[in-house]
Coordinates of C-alpha atoms in Angstrom, one line a residue:
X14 CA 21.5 83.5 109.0
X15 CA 25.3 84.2 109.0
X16 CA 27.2 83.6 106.0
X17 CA 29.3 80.7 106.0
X18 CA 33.0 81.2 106.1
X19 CA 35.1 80.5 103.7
X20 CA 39.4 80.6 102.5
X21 CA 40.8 82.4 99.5
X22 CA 41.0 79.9 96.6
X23 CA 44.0 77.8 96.3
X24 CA 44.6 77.5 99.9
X25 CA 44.3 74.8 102.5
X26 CA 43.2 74.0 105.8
X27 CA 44.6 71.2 107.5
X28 CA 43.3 68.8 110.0
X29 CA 44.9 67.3 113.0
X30 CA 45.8 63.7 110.9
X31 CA 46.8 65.4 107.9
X32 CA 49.5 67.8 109.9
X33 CA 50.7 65.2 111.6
X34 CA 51.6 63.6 108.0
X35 CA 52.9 66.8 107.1
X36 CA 55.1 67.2 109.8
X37 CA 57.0 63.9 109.4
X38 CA 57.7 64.5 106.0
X39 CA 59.4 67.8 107.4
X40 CA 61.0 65.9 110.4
X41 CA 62.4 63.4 108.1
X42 CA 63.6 66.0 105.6
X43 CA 65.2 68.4 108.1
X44 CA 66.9 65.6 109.9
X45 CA 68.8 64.0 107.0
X46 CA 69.6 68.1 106.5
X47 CA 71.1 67.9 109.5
X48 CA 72.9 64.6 109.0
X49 CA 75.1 66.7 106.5
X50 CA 75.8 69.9 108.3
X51 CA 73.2 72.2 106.9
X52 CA 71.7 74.7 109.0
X53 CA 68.0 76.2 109.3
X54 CA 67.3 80.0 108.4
X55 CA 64.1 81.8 107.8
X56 CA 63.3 84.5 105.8
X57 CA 60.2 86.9 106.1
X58 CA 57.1 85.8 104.5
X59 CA 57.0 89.5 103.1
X60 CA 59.7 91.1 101.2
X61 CA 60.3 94.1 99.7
X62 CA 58.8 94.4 95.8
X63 CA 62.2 95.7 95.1
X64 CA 63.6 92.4 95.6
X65 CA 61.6 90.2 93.9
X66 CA 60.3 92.1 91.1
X67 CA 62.2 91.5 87.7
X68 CA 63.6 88.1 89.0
X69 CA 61.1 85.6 87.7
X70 CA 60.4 86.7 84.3
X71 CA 57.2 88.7 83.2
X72 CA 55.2 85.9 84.0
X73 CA 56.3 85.5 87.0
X74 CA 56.1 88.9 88.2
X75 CA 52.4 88.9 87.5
X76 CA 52.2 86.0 89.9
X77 CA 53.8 87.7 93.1
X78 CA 50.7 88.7 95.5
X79 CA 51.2 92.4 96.3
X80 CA 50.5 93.9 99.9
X81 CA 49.0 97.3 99.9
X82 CA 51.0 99.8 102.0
X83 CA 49.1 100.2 105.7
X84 CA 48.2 104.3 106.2
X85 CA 47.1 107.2 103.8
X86 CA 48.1 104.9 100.4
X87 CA 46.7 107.4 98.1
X88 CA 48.5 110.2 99.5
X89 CA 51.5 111.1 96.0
X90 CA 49.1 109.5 94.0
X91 CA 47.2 112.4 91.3
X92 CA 43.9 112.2 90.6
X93 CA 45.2 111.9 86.4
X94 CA 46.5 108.8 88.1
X95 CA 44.1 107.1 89.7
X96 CA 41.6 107.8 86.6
X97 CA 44.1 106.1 84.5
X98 CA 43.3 102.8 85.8
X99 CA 46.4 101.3 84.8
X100 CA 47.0 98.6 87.5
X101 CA 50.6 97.4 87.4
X102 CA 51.4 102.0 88.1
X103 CA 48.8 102.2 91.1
X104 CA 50.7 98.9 92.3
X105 CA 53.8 100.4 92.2
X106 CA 52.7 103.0 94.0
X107 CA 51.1 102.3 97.0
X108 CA 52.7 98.6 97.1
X109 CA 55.9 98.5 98.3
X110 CA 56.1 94.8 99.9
X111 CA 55.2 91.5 98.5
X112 CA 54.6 87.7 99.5
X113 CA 57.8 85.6 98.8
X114 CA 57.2 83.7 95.2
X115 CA 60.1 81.0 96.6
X116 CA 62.7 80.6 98.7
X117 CA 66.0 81.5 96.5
X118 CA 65.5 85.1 95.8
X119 CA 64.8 85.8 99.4
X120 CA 68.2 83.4 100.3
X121 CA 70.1 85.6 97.7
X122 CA 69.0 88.6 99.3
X123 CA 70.1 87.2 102.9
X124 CA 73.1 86.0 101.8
X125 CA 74.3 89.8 100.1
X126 CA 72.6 91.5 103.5
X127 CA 74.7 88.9 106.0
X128 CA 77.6 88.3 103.7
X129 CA 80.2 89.4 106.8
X130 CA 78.3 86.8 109.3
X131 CA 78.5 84.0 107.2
X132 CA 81.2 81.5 107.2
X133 CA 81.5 80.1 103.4
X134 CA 80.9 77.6 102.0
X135 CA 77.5 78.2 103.3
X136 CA 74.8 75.4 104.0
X137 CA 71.8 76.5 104.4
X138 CA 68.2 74.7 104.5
X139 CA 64.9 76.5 104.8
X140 CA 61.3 75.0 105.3
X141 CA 58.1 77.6 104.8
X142 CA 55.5 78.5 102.7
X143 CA 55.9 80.7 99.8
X144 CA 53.2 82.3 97.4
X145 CA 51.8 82.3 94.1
X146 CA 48.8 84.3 92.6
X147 CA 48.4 81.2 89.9
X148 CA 45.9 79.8 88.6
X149 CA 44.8 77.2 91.4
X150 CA 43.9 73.5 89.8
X151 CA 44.6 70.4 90.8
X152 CA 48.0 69.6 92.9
X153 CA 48.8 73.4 92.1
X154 CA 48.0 75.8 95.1
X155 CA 48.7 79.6 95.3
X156 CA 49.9 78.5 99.2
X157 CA 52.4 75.7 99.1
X158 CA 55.9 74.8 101.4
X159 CA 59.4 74.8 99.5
X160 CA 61.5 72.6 101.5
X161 CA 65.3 74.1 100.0
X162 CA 69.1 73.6 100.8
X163 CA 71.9 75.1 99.1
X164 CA 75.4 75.0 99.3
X165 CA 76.9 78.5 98.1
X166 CA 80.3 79.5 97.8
X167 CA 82.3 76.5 96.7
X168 CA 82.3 75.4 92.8
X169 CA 83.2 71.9 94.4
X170 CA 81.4 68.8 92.7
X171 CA 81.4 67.0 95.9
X172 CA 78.2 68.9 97.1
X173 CA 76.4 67.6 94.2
X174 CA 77.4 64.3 95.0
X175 CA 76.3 64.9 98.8
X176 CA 72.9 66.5 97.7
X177 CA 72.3 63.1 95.6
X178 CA 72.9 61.6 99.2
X179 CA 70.8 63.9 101.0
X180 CA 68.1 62.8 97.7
X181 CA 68.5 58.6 98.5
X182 CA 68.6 58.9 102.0
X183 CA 65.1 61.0 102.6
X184 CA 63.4 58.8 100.0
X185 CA 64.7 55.7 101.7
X186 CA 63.6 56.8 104.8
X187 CA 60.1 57.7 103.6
X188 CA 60.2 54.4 101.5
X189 CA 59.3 55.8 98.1
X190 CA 61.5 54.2 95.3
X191 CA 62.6 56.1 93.3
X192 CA 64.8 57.5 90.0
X193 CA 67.4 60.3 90.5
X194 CA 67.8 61.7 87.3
X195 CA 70.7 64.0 86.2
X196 CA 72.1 66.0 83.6
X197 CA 74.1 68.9 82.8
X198 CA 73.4 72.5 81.4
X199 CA 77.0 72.4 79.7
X200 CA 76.0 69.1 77.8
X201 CA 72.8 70.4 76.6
X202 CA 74.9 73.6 75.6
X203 CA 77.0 71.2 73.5
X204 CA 74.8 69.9 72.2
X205 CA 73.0 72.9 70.6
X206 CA 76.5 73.9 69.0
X207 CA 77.4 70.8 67.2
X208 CA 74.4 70.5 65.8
X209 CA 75.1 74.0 64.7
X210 CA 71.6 75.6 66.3
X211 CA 73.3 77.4 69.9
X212 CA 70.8 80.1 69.9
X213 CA 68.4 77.4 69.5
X214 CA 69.5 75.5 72.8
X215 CA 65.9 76.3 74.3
X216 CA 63.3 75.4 72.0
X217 CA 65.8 72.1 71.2
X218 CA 65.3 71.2 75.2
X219 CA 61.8 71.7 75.3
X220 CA 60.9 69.6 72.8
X221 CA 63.3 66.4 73.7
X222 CA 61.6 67.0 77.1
X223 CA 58.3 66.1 75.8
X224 CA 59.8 62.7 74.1
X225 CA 58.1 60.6 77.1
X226 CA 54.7 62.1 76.3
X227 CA 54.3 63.0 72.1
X228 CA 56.8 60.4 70.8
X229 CA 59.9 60.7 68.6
X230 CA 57.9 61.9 65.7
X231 CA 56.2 64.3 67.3
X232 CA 59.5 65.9 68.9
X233 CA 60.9 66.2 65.2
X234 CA 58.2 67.8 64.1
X235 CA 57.8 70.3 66.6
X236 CA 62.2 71.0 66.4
X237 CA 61.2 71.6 62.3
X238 CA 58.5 74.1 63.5
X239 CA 61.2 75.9 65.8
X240 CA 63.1 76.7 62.5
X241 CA 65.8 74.2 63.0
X242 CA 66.7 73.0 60.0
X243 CA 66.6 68.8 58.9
X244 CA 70.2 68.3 59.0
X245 CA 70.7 69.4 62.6
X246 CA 67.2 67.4 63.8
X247 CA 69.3 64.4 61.7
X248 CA 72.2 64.8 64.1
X249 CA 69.8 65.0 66.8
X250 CA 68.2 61.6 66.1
X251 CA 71.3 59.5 67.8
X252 CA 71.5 61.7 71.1
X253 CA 67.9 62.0 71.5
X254 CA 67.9 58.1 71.8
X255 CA 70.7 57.6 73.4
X256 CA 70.6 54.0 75.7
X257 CA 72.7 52.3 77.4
X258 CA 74.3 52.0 80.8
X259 CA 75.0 55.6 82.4
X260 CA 78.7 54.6 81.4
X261 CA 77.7 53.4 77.8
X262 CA 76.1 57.2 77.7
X263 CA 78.9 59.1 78.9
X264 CA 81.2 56.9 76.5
X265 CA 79.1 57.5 73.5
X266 CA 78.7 61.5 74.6
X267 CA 82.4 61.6 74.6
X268 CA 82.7 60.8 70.8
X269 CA 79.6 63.1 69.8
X270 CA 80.8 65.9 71.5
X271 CA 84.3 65.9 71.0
X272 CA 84.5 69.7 69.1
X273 CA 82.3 70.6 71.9
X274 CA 85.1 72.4 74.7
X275 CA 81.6 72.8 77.2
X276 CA 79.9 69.6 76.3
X277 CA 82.9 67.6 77.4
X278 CA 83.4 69.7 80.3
X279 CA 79.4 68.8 81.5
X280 CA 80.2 65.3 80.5
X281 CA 83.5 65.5 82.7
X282 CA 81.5 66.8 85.6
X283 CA 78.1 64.2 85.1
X284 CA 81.0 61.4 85.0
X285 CA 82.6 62.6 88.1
X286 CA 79.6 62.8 90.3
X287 CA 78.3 59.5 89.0
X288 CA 81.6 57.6 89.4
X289 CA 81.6 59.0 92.8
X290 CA 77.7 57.8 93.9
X291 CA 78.6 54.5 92.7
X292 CA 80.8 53.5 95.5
X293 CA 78.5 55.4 98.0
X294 CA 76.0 52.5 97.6
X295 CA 73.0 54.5 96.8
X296 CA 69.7 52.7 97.6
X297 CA 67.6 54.2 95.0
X298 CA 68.6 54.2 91.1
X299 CA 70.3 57.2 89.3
X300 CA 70.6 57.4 85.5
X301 CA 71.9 60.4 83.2
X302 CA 68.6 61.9 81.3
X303 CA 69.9 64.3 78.3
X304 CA 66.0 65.1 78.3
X305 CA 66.4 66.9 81.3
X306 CA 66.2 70.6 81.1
X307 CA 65.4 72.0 84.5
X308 CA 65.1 75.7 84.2
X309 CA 68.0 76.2 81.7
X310 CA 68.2 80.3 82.3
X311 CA 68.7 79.8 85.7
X312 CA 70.9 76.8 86.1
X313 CA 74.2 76.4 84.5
X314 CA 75.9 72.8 85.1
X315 CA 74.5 69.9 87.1
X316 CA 70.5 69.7 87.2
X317 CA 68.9 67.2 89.1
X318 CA 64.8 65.7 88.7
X319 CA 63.2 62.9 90.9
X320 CA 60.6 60.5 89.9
X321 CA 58.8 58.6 92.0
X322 CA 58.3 54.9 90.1
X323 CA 55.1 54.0 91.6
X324 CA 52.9 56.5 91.1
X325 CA 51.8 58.3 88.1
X326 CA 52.9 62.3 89.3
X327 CA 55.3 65.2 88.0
X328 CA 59.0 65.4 89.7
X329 CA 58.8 65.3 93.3
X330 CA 62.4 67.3 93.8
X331 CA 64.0 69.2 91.6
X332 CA 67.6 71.2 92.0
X333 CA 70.8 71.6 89.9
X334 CA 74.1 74.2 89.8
X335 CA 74.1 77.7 89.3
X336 CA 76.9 80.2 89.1
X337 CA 75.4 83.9 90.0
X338 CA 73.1 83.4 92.7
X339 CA 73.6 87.0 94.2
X340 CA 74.7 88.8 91.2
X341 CA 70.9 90.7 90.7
X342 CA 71.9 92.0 94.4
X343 CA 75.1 93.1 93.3
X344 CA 77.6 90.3 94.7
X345 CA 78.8 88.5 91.8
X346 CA 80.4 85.2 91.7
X347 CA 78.8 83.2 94.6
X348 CA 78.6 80.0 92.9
X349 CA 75.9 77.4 94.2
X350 CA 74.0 74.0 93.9
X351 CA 71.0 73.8 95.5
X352 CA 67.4 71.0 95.3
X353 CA 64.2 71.5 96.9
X354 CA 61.5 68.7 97.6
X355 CA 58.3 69.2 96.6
X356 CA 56.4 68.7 100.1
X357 CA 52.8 68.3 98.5
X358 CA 53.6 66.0 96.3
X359 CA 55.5 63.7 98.6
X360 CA 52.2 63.7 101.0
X361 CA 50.2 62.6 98.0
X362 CA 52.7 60.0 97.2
X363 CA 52.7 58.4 100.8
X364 CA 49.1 58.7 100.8
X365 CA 48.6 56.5 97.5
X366 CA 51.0 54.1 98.7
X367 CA 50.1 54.1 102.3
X368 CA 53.3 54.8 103.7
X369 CA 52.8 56.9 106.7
X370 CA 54.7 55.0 109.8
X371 CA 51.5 54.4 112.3
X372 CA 53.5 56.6 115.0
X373 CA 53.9 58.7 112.5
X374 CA 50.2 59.5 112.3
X375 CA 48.8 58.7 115.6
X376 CA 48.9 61.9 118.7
X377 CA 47.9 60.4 121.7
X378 CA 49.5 57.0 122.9
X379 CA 47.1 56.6 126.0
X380 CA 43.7 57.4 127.6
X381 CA 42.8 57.9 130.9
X382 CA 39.0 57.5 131.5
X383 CA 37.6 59.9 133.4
X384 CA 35.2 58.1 136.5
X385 CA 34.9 61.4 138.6
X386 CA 37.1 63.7 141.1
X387 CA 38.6 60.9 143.1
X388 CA 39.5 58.6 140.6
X389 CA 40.8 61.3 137.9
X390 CA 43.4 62.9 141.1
X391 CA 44.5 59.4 141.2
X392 CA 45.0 58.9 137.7
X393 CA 46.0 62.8 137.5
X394 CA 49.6 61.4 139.3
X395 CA 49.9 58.3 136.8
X396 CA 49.3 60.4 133.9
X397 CA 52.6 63.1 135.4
X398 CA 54.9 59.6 135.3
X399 CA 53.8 58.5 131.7
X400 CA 54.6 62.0 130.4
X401 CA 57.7 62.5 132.3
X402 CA 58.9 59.2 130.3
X403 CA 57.7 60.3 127.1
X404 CA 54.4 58.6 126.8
X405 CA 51.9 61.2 124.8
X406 CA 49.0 60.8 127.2
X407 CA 46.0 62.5 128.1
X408 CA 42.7 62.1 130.5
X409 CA 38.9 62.1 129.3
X410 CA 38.2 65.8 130.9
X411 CA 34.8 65.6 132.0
X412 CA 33.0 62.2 133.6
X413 CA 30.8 61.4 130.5
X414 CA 29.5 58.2 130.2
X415 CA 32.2 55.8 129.8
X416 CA 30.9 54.6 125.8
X417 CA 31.3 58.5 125.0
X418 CA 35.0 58.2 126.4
X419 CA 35.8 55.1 124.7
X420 CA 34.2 56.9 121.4
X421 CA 36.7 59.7 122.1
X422 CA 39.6 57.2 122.0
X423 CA 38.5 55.3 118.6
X424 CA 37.8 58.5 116.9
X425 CA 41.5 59.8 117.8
X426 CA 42.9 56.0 117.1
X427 CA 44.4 56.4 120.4
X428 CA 45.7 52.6 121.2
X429 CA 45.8 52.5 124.8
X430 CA 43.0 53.0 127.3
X431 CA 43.6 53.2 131.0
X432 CA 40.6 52.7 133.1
X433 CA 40.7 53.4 136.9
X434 CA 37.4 53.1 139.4
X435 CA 37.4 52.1 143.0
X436 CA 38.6 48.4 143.0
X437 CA 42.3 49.7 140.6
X438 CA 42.7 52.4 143.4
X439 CA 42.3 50.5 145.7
X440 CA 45.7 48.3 144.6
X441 CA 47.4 51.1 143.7
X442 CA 47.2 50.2 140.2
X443 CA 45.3 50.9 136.7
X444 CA 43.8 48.4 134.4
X445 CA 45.2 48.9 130.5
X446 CA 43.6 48.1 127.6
X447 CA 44.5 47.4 123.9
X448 CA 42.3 49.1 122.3
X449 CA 43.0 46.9 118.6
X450 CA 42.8 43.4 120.3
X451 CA 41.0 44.4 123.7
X452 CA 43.1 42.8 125.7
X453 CA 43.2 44.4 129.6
X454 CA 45.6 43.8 132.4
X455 CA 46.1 45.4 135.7
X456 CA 49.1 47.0 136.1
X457 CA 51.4 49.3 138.0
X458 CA 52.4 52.8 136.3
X459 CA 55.8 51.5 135.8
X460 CA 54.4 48.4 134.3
X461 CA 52.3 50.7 132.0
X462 CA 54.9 52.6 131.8
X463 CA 57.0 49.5 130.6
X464 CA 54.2 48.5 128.3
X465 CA 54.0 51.7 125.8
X466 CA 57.9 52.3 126.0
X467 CA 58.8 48.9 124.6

């Protein structure tokens, strides 16, 4: 007996109901992308090690899946070589391309390669899989879709506030409430040096991070075990609690960091975009979170998190400002501001919640049961009109016994049946049913027509 197949661990298969779930969260994404100007590239799944290798950390370079050069790969490789066993020096050597690990190093890359076709500022969106040779547990795949847009080449605040838009509209759309939360690198920065621990700024941000989860004790203690001394966690106390209106905040941040030249300037910048969303009439809260530390290495003023508020799951989109996007690729000083919506998470959130629009989920509006030759040419020319008017339609191919048709149809949740035998073409007609309330009527095709169009 034939073993049965099988898929690399942390990948997916996807079925027919599922994709069609999928595909309106990217529909609904990539039109409000479009509402505001940005345009669609893609990038190839594979790029070259060169450039990705040394841009994630060490960690994340032992993450990046590694494709094995096609042809005579041992060929330059020594036999003292091989015998070595040392992995990460055979890799190098007959590995010269790898799967993308996300979507901004490979949009650095085509930014630097394209720089003289590109009109800046540059809005870009890009939908596709990337890859990660992680540990795969749950809600954590090593195959997964980044759904990213970026504005490069303008330092101006106003794309934050449009990205915070582009954030309320798509959530509103899908109907998912949710909280916007912001912050800024340059407060966070501030805050490190009036406490007087700046080279501390990271192991300070970790730990307020975790506030939600271990508690206010907890947080201390772990800032005591980071070396930073009790007189700086003291100063801490009032910022790490910080409540209030995001006005109150920004008033109260004001005072506290008022020797701080950067911490005023994030403040400056957090109160502009703010200000600015407030008369836009966003649907979904916002609220400034000075626990938020998104990827402080890489980002450098704004960062953005989402939370979804009725469901217990991580950030569902995630973004913020950064100032040398193409510098590792030796442009320096494209400044950008980017977010990225975490696809897989939102299906599991409209799942819970049961959100999916019933168009949204459904493929084929209507039936036609198959009776035999005469009756399927006849419905054959129906079936051309329904199409031609945007009715997703199809006929039973085979005449099977009219309970395995009607099966067919409930399995596929297809809504309309349209049953034609002697008597229908005879009147030049076809009888309709409603499959949920099984309710028939005879009717022209532009009266069927008429019927699933409304």
């Amino acid at each position: 007996m034939a073993a049965k197949p099988g898929i690399p661990k942390g990948t997916r298969d996807f079925s027919p109901v599922e994709m069609a779930k999928r595909n309106y969260i990217f529909n609904t994404i990539r039109d409000v992308y479009h509402l505001y100007g940005f345009q669609q590239i893609e990038t190839p799944s594979m790029e070259m090690l060169s450039t990705l290798m040394g841009k994630y950390g060490e960690e994340g370079d032992k993450l990046l899946f590694k494709i094995q050069n096609s042809g005579d790969y041992f060929s330059g490789i020594t036999d003292e070589e091989l015998l070595s066993r040392n992995a990460a020096k055979l890799a190098s050597k007959f590995c010269e391309k790898g799967l993308r690990y996300d979507l901004t190093v490979p949009f650095a890359r085509y930014v630097v390669m394209h720089r003289d076709e590109i009109t800046f500022p540059f809005k870009r969106y890009q939908i596709q899989p990337v890859w990660r040779a992680d540990r795969p547990q749950k809600g954590r795949y090593r195959e997964f879709y980044q759904c990213d847009a970026d504005v490069v080449g303008s330092d101006s605040l106003l794309n934050e506030v449009e990205l915070m838009q582009i954030v309320d509209t798509v959530f509103t759309r899908f109907g998912i409430r949710v909280c916007i939360k912001i912050n800024n690198r340059k407060i966070l920065t501030g805050i490190a040096e009036i406490i007087g621990e700046a080279d501390k700024i990271v192991d300070i941000t970790v730990a307020i991070d975790k506030l939600d989860k271990i508690g206010l004790d907890n947080v201390n203690k772990e800032l005591a075990e980071k070396g930073i001394s009790e007189e700086a966690i003291a100063k801490l106390q009032p910022i790490i609690l910080l409540s209030g209106t995001n006005t109150e905040k920004l008033a109260t941040l004001k005072t506290v960091l008022s020797d701080s030249e950067t911490g005023l300037k994030g403040v400056e910048e957090s109160e502009f975009i703010l200000n600015t969303l407030q008369t836009m009439g966003l649907k979904n809260e916002i609220e400034l979170d000075l626990t938020l530390a998104r990827g402080l290495n890489y980002y450098t003023g704004a960062i953005f998190e989402v939370k979804a508020l009725d469901v217990q799951i991580g950030s569902i989109t995630g973004g913020g400002r950064y100032d040398n996007l193409t510098g590792v690729f030796g442009m320096a000083g494209v400044s950008g501001v980017g977010i990225s919506f975490g696809a897989d998470r939102i299906f599991d959130v409209l799942n819970q919640l049961e959100l999916y629009p019933k168009e949204a989920v459904n493929g084929t509006q209507l039936l036609f049961i198959n009776f035999g030759e005469k009756e399927a040419a006849f419905s054959m020319g129906i079936l051309s009109k329904a199409r031609a008017a945007g009715i997703r339609a199809e006929i039973f191919p085979d005449a099977a016994k009219m309970k395995k048709q009607m099966s067919y149809a409930n399995v596929k949740n297809i809504p309309f049946v349209a049953i034609v035998g002697e008597n229908e073409m005879n009147e030049g007609k076809a009888m309709l049913k409603n499959m949920e309330n099984g309710e028939q009527q005879l009717v022209t095709a532009e009266e069927l027509i008429g019927a699933l169009t409304k």
